[in-house]
Amino acid sequence: MQLSSIARRIAVGGLVVLTAALGLVVLDRPAPVSAHGSLTDPPSRNYGCWARWGSDFQNPHMADTDPMCAQAWQANPNTMWNWNGLYREGVAGNHQAAVPDGQLCSGGRTQNGFYASLDTVGPWVAATKPDKFTLTLTDQAQHGADYLLIYITKQGFDPATQPLTWNSLELIQRTGRYAPAGQYQAQVDAGTRTGRHVIYTVWQASHMDQSYYLCSDVIFTGQGGGGSTSPSPSRSTSPSPSVSVSPSRSTSPSASIPAGSCAASYAKTSEWNGGFGATVTVTAGAVGISTWTVKMTFANGQTVSSFWNANLTTSGSTVTATNASYNGRMSPGQSTSFGFNGTWSGTNNPPALTCSAQ
């Protein structure tokens, strides 16, 4: 063994002893595995945890506001850093034999249990969806897809209290092939489902016998709607007695969207003592757009602490959000969304919104 390697192990060992003595938790940030892919809308469990907390993964408030992600980070941070690598090989299409009940979200504890924390039963943060929506899978490696199998839990099943099984799912759609690209989308109809559900997606990659098993938590509103092209996580339950959900909405002033422009709507998805979560939905007008910018002006001193699916900057009371690399281009009438967590004190009114596009 090289001396540098020995020295590194001694240093790491000393750090472990020190942090244990001080009662601290230190999470290393390793490099992710070579890119593959995952569900990004609605977000898979580990992609959602990475999107919400990857830039703030040592925040102690995660345990109070996002407890399922907190236990996943504690169990193995690599589950999130490698959000795009949850697959098994050589299944030959026999998915139910390869993945046991109770282990669906980890792909049958694939890769020696690397993703086991995703099987944990509880109130995972869920994306709010209408009964008709667009499912988006991001394929960073452009493997292509032989097919997607899209399942949704049966009405009456509660994923917050029951382990996910094959019998709790209904196959909604088997797609055709997708040529290699950066994203694959499918139009999904959830029927009459309402409330909390899990969307379970099996992505059979085309480049080899490689199967991805992806759990996405959603709350169906029971209302019809169009699609969206990026994750829109929302906190659907109060994670602690001090949390109360107090939805409020704000919309950019123009009800009709001019050609080449966009509209933005704001929804506060959760609120607790000193903090809150929110989602902003951006909709293209009658002409498609390639980029968008949303400005949010808060009147009560609110600040943003973490965000996902957009690039955010702050100047005084105004927060400016610009599209990420994957959700700026939209067809006429198409929507996408981004989310953030923030802090507040005293009053937490919605911000004033403006939306511009090119």
Short mmCIF file of C-alpha atoms in Angstrom, two decimals:
data_model
loop_
_atom_site.label_atom_id
_atom_site.label_comp_id
_atom_site.label_asym_id
_atom_site.label_seq_id
_atom_site.Cartn_x
_atom_site.Cartn_y
_atom_site.Cartn_z
CA MET A 1 0.00 0.00 0.00
CA GLN A 2 1.37 3.45 -0.89
CA LEU A 3 2.33 5.80 1.94
CA SER A 4 -0.12 8.45 0.71
CA SER A 5 -2.95 5.94 0.96
CA ILE A 6 -1.90 4.94 4.48
CA ALA A 7 -1.70 8.56 5.53
CA ARG A 8 -5.16 9.24 4.11
CA ARG A 9 -6.67 6.32 6.03
CA ILE A 10 -5.04 7.51 9.25
CA ALA A 11 -6.39 11.02 8.66
CA VAL A 12 -9.89 9.73 7.94
CA GLY A 13 -9.78 7.48 10.99
CA GLY A 14 -8.76 10.39 13.18
CA LEU A 15 -11.61 12.48 11.77
CA VAL A 16 -14.12 9.71 12.54
CA VAL A 17 -12.90 9.48 16.14
CA LEU A 18 -13.01 13.25 16.56
CA THR A 19 -16.48 13.67 15.10
CA ALA A 20 -17.81 10.74 17.16
CA ALA A 21 -16.41 12.33 20.30
CA LEU A 22 -18.00 15.66 19.45
CA GLY A 23 -21.32 14.11 18.41
CA LEU A 24 -21.03 15.51 14.89
CA VAL A 25 -22.03 13.98 11.57
CA VAL A 26 -19.76 14.69 8.61
CA LEU A 27 -20.86 13.58 5.16
CA ASP A 28 -18.22 13.25 2.47
CA ARG A 29 -19.10 14.29 -1.06
CA PRO A 30 -17.65 11.65 -3.39
CA ALA A 31 -17.66 11.96 -7.15
CA PRO A 32 -20.79 10.42 -8.71
CA VAL A 33 -20.64 7.32 -10.83
CA SER A 34 -20.57 7.68 -14.60
CA ALA A 35 -23.82 9.21 -15.73
CA HIS A 36 -26.89 7.09 -16.39
CA GLY A 37 -30.32 8.50 -15.54
CA SER A 38 -33.50 8.60 -13.48
CA LEU A 39 -37.02 9.99 -13.31
CA THR A 40 -36.79 13.75 -12.93
CA ASP A 41 -40.49 14.59 -13.21
CA PRO A 42 -42.04 13.46 -11.00
CA PRO A 43 -38.66 13.08 -9.29
CA SER A 44 -37.44 9.70 -8.08
CA ARG A 45 -36.81 9.55 -4.35
CA ASN A 46 -33.05 9.91 -4.45
CA TYR A 47 -33.05 12.43 -7.31
CA GLY A 48 -35.51 14.56 -5.32
CA CYS A 49 -33.35 14.36 -2.18
CA TRP A 50 -30.29 15.34 -4.19
CA ALA A 51 -32.13 18.21 -5.92
CA ARG A 52 -33.46 19.63 -2.65
CA TRP A 53 -30.47 19.08 -0.40
CA GLY A 54 -27.37 18.42 -2.50
CA SER A 55 -26.14 21.97 -1.95
CA ASP A 56 -27.19 21.99 1.72
CA PHE A 57 -26.88 18.35 2.80
CA GLN A 58 -25.58 19.10 6.32
CA ASN A 59 -28.51 21.35 7.22
CA PRO A 60 -29.83 20.10 10.60
CA HIS A 61 -33.34 21.23 9.69
CA MET A 62 -33.58 18.46 7.09
CA ALA A 63 -34.58 16.03 9.85
CA ASP A 64 -37.56 18.23 10.77
CA THR A 65 -38.71 19.31 7.32
CA ASP A 66 -37.78 16.34 5.12
CA PRO A 67 -37.33 13.34 7.44
CA MET A 68 -37.34 10.65 4.75
CA CYS A 69 -34.51 12.34 2.90
CA ALA A 70 -32.72 12.87 6.21
CA GLN A 71 -32.71 9.14 6.96
CA ALA A 72 -31.48 8.42 3.42
CA TRP A 73 -28.57 10.87 3.72
CA GLN A 74 -27.73 9.38 7.11
CA ALA A 75 -27.83 5.80 5.81
CA ASN A 76 -25.62 6.44 2.77
CA PRO A 77 -24.98 9.82 1.13
CA ASN A 78 -23.87 8.03 -2.05
CA THR A 79 -27.50 7.07 -2.64
CA MET A 80 -28.11 10.70 -3.54
CA TRP A 81 -24.80 11.58 -5.17
CA ASN A 82 -25.33 8.60 -7.47
CA TRP A 83 -29.01 9.27 -8.11
CA ASN A 84 -28.54 8.21 -11.74
CA GLY A 85 -27.20 4.70 -11.11
CA LEU A 86 -30.07 2.66 -9.63
CA TYR A 87 -30.10 -0.34 -11.97
CA ARG A 88 -29.58 -4.09 -12.20
CA GLU A 89 -28.20 -6.08 -15.09
CA GLY A 90 -29.21 -9.38 -16.65
CA VAL A 91 -32.85 -9.37 -15.54
CA ALA A 92 -34.05 -10.41 -19.04
CA GLY A 93 -37.42 -8.73 -18.49
CA ASN A 94 -38.37 -10.84 -15.47
CA HIS A 95 -38.66 -7.84 -13.17
CA GLN A 96 -41.01 -9.28 -10.57
CA ALA A 97 -38.74 -12.27 -10.00
CA ALA A 98 -35.64 -10.07 -9.67
CA VAL A 99 -37.13 -7.44 -7.33
CA PRO A 100 -38.88 -8.73 -4.16
CA ASP A 101 -41.84 -7.08 -2.45
CA GLY A 102 -40.75 -4.38 -0.03
CA GLN A 103 -37.58 -3.76 -2.04
CA LEU A 104 -39.00 -2.21 -5.18
CA CYS A 105 -37.56 1.28 -4.66
CA SER A 106 -34.02 -0.07 -4.23
CA GLY A 107 -34.24 -2.40 -7.23
CA GLY A 108 -34.18 -5.45 -4.97
CA ARG A 109 -31.35 -4.03 -2.84
CA THR A 110 -29.25 -3.89 -5.98
CA GLN A 111 -25.50 -3.19 -5.76
CA ASN A 112 -25.20 -4.67 -2.25
CA GLY A 113 -27.93 -2.47 -0.80
CA PHE A 114 -26.50 0.82 -2.10
CA TYR A 115 -30.05 2.23 -2.39
CA ALA A 116 -31.73 0.37 0.50
CA SER A 117 -32.84 3.55 2.29
CA LEU A 118 -35.25 4.29 -0.57
CA ASP A 119 -37.40 1.34 0.56
CA THR A 120 -38.03 2.98 3.94
CA VAL A 121 -41.75 3.46 4.49
CA GLY A 122 -42.84 6.98 5.39
CA PRO A 123 -44.13 10.36 4.16
CA TRP A 124 -41.64 11.07 1.38
CA VAL A 125 -41.90 14.55 -0.13
CA ALA A 126 -44.37 14.24 -3.01
CA ALA A 127 -44.90 16.13 -6.27
CA THR A 128 -48.44 17.40 -6.81
CA LYS A 129 -49.92 16.20 -10.12
CA PRO A 130 -53.25 16.38 -11.97
CA ASP A 131 -54.73 13.12 -13.23
CA LYS A 132 -53.16 13.66 -16.67
CA PHE A 133 -49.51 14.65 -16.71
CA THR A 134 -46.20 14.26 -18.54
CA LEU A 135 -43.65 11.86 -17.08
CA THR A 136 -40.03 12.77 -17.85
CA LEU A 137 -37.01 10.49 -17.61
CA THR A 138 -33.58 12.10 -17.96
CA ASP A 139 -30.97 9.88 -19.64
CA GLN A 140 -27.60 11.54 -19.17
CA ALA A 141 -25.77 8.72 -20.94
CA GLN A 142 -28.27 8.55 -23.83
CA HIS A 143 -28.69 4.78 -23.52
CA GLY A 144 -32.06 4.77 -25.26
CA ALA A 145 -35.00 2.70 -24.01
CA ASP A 146 -36.52 -0.56 -25.19
CA TYR A 147 -39.58 0.47 -23.15
CA LEU A 148 -40.83 2.13 -19.97
CA LEU A 149 -43.21 0.26 -17.68
CA ILE A 150 -45.24 2.80 -15.72
CA TYR A 151 -47.10 1.55 -12.65
CA ILE A 152 -49.18 3.51 -10.13
CA THR A 153 -50.32 2.31 -6.72
CA LYS A 154 -53.96 1.29 -6.36
CA GLN A 155 -56.43 3.66 -4.79
CA GLY A 156 -56.57 2.99 -1.06
CA PHE A 157 -52.94 1.93 -0.74
CA ASP A 158 -50.97 4.22 1.59
CA PRO A 159 -47.23 4.31 0.78
CA ALA A 160 -46.63 6.42 3.88
CA THR A 161 -47.53 3.45 6.11
CA GLN A 162 -47.30 0.33 3.89
CA PRO A 163 -44.33 -1.25 2.10
CA LEU A 164 -44.54 -1.16 -1.68
CA THR A 165 -45.36 -4.51 -3.31
CA TRP A 166 -46.08 -5.65 -6.84
CA ASN A 167 -49.66 -6.40 -5.83
CA SER A 168 -50.13 -2.80 -4.67
CA LEU A 169 -49.35 -1.57 -8.19
CA GLU A 170 -51.32 -1.38 -11.42
CA LEU A 171 -49.55 -1.29 -14.78
CA ILE A 172 -50.79 1.89 -16.46
CA GLN A 173 -48.65 1.97 -19.56
CA ARG A 174 -45.95 0.15 -21.49
CA THR A 175 -44.33 2.51 -23.94
CA GLY A 176 -42.59 1.74 -27.20
CA ARG A 177 -38.91 2.24 -27.93
CA TYR A 178 -37.09 5.54 -27.53
CA ALA A 179 -34.08 6.44 -29.63
CA PRO A 180 -31.05 7.55 -27.57
CA ALA A 181 -31.60 11.12 -26.34
CA GLY A 182 -31.30 13.25 -23.24
CA GLN A 183 -34.93 12.87 -22.14
CA TYR A 184 -37.85 10.53 -22.76
CA GLN A 185 -41.43 11.56 -22.00
CA ALA A 186 -44.72 9.73 -21.70
CA GLN A 187 -48.25 11.09 -21.32
CA VAL A 188 -49.77 9.39 -18.26
CA ASP A 189 -53.40 9.18 -17.17
CA ALA A 190 -53.85 8.33 -13.50
CA GLY A 191 -57.61 7.86 -13.91
CA THR A 192 -59.69 8.63 -10.84
CA ARG A 193 -56.84 8.34 -8.33
CA THR A 194 -56.57 11.01 -5.67
CA GLY A 195 -54.25 11.61 -2.76
CA ARG A 196 -50.82 10.12 -2.08
CA HIS A 197 -49.46 7.49 -4.47
CA VAL A 198 -46.21 6.05 -5.82
CA ILE A 199 -45.40 5.99 -9.52
CA TYR A 200 -43.11 3.04 -10.15
CA THR A 201 -41.19 3.20 -13.41
CA VAL A 202 -39.09 0.43 -14.93
CA TRP A 203 -36.72 1.76 -17.59
CA GLN A 204 -35.27 -0.96 -19.79
CA ALA A 205 -32.18 0.60 -21.35
CA SER A 206 -31.32 -0.30 -24.93
CA HIS A 207 -27.53 -0.38 -24.86
CA MET A 208 -27.48 -3.62 -22.83
CA ASP A 209 -29.74 -5.65 -20.51
CA GLN A 210 -29.82 -2.92 -17.86
CA SER A 211 -33.04 -2.24 -15.93
CA TYR A 212 -33.69 0.83 -13.78
CA TYR A 213 -36.28 0.75 -10.95
CA LEU A 214 -37.54 4.18 -9.93
CA CYS A 215 -39.99 5.26 -7.20
CA SER A 216 -41.60 8.69 -7.48
CA ASP A 217 -43.96 9.99 -4.79
CA VAL A 218 -46.95 12.03 -5.95
CA ILE A 219 -50.18 13.52 -4.69
CA PHE A 220 -52.94 13.45 -7.27
CA THR A 221 -55.31 16.39 -7.12
CA GLY A 222 -58.09 14.65 -9.02
CA GLN A 223 -58.12 17.48 -11.54
CA GLY A 224 -57.31 17.31 -15.23
CA GLY A 225 -54.21 19.05 -16.45
CA GLY A 226 -51.35 19.20 -18.86
CA GLY A 227 -47.80 18.08 -18.44
CA SER A 228 -44.74 19.56 -16.84
CA THR A 229 -41.12 18.95 -17.74
CA SER A 230 -39.27 19.13 -14.46
CA PRO A 231 -39.72 18.09 -10.84
CA SER A 232 -42.20 19.95 -8.71
CA PRO A 233 -41.68 18.52 -5.22
CA SER A 234 -44.20 19.60 -2.60
CA ARG A 235 -44.44 18.73 1.05
CA SER A 236 -47.77 17.03 1.50
CA THR A 237 -47.79 16.21 5.17
CA SER A 238 -46.74 18.02 8.33
CA PRO A 239 -43.42 16.40 9.26
CA SER A 240 -43.67 17.46 12.89
CA PRO A 241 -46.39 18.85 15.19
CA SER A 242 -44.98 22.35 14.67
CA VAL A 243 -45.57 22.23 10.93
CA SER A 244 -48.78 23.44 9.33
CA VAL A 245 -49.46 23.50 5.62
CA SER A 246 -50.89 26.83 4.59
CA PRO A 247 -51.23 26.94 0.79
CA SER A 248 -51.20 30.33 -0.86
CA ARG A 249 -50.83 31.30 -4.49
CA SER A 250 -49.64 34.25 -6.51
CA THR A 251 -49.78 34.60 -10.30
CA SER A 252 -48.08 36.95 -12.72
CA PRO A 253 -50.55 39.73 -13.58
CA SER A 254 -51.41 38.91 -17.20
CA ALA A 255 -54.05 36.20 -17.51
CA SER A 256 -53.31 35.80 -21.23
CA ILE A 257 -49.71 34.98 -22.10
CA PRO A 258 -48.28 37.00 -25.02
CA ALA A 259 -46.51 35.12 -27.79
CA GLY A 260 -42.87 34.54 -26.95
CA SER A 261 -43.43 35.26 -23.27
CA CYS A 262 -44.36 33.22 -20.19
CA ALA A 263 -46.46 33.26 -17.03
CA ALA A 264 -45.48 32.18 -13.53
CA SER A 265 -47.60 31.00 -10.61
CA TYR A 266 -46.45 30.53 -7.02
CA ALA A 267 -47.72 27.91 -4.56
CA LYS A 268 -46.58 27.69 -0.94
CA THR A 269 -46.54 23.93 -0.34
CA SER A 270 -45.61 23.82 3.34
CA GLU A 271 -44.89 26.06 6.29
CA TRP A 272 -43.35 25.48 9.68
CA ASN A 273 -41.91 27.63 12.45
CA GLY A 274 -39.36 29.81 10.66
CA GLY A 275 -39.39 27.96 7.35
CA PHE A 276 -41.48 27.11 4.31
CA GLY A 277 -41.42 25.32 0.96
CA ALA A 278 -42.77 26.63 -2.34
CA THR A 279 -43.11 25.67 -6.00
CA VAL A 280 -43.21 28.06 -8.96
CA THR A 281 -44.76 26.86 -12.22
CA VAL A 282 -43.66 28.51 -15.47
CA THR A 283 -45.91 28.25 -18.55
CA ALA A 284 -44.96 29.18 -22.11
CA GLY A 285 -47.29 31.33 -24.20
CA ALA A 286 -48.68 30.76 -27.66
CA VAL A 287 -45.17 30.54 -29.11
CA GLY A 288 -42.49 28.20 -27.79
CA ILE A 289 -39.60 29.59 -25.75
CA SER A 290 -35.96 28.60 -25.23
CA THR A 291 -35.17 30.37 -21.94
CA TRP A 292 -37.15 31.93 -19.08
CA THR A 293 -36.55 34.21 -16.11
CA VAL A 294 -38.84 34.60 -13.10
CA LYS A 295 -38.41 37.44 -10.61
CA MET A 296 -39.98 37.08 -7.16
CA THR A 297 -40.15 40.12 -4.90
CA PHE A 298 -40.88 39.31 -1.25
CA ALA A 299 -42.41 42.00 0.94
CA ASN A 300 -41.88 40.35 4.34
CA GLY A 301 -38.14 39.70 4.47
CA GLN A 302 -38.29 36.04 3.36
CA THR A 303 -35.04 34.44 2.20
CA VAL A 304 -34.25 31.34 0.13
CA SER A 305 -32.14 28.66 1.82
CA SER A 306 -32.09 25.88 -0.84
CA PHE A 307 -33.56 25.36 -4.31
CA TRP A 308 -33.86 22.92 -7.19
CA ASN A 309 -34.56 22.88 -10.95
CA ALA A 310 -33.51 26.49 -11.50
CA ASN A 311 -30.60 28.87 -10.93
CA LEU A 312 -31.39 31.45 -8.24
CA THR A 313 -29.73 34.73 -7.30
CA THR A 314 -30.81 37.26 -4.67
CA SER A 315 -30.60 41.03 -4.65
CA GLY A 316 -32.27 42.65 -1.68
CA SER A 317 -35.88 41.47 -1.53
CA THR A 318 -35.88 40.17 -5.13
CA VAL A 319 -35.01 36.60 -6.03
CA THR A 320 -34.29 35.94 -9.71
CA ALA A 321 -34.71 32.41 -11.06
CA THR A 322 -33.47 31.32 -14.48
CA ASN A 323 -34.05 27.97 -16.11
CA ALA A 324 -31.74 25.00 -15.64
CA SER A 325 -30.03 23.49 -18.68
CA TYR A 326 -32.81 20.92 -19.15
CA ASN A 327 -36.04 22.87 -18.63
CA GLY A 328 -35.71 26.14 -20.54
CA ARG A 329 -37.01 25.05 -23.93
CA MET A 330 -40.78 24.60 -23.95
CA SER A 331 -43.43 24.17 -26.60
CA PRO A 332 -46.47 26.51 -26.74
CA GLY A 333 -48.56 26.10 -23.58
CA GLN A 334 -46.09 23.71 -21.95
CA SER A 335 -45.21 24.09 -18.26
CA THR A 336 -42.24 23.38 -16.04
CA SER A 337 -41.60 24.12 -12.38
CA PHE A 338 -38.90 24.76 -9.83
CA GLY A 339 -38.95 24.68 -6.05
CA PHE A 340 -37.20 26.10 -3.04
CA ASN A 341 -37.11 26.16 0.74
CA GLY A 342 -37.06 29.49 2.54
CA THR A 343 -37.11 31.23 5.90
CA TRP A 344 -39.65 33.69 7.25
CA SER A 345 -40.57 35.56 10.41
CA GLY A 346 -43.83 37.25 11.34
CA THR A 347 -45.60 37.29 7.98
CA ASN A 348 -45.19 35.05 4.94
CA ASN A 349 -47.20 36.54 2.09
CA PRO A 350 -46.65 35.37 -1.52
CA PRO A 351 -44.14 37.34 -3.58
CA ALA A 352 -44.94 39.53 -6.56
CA LEU A 353 -44.01 37.67 -9.76
CA THR A 354 -42.84 38.60 -13.23
CA CYS A 355 -41.89 36.18 -15.99
CA SER A 356 -39.91 36.90 -19.16
CA ALA A 357 -38.75 34.57 -21.91
CA GLN A 358 -36.85 34.32 -25.17
#
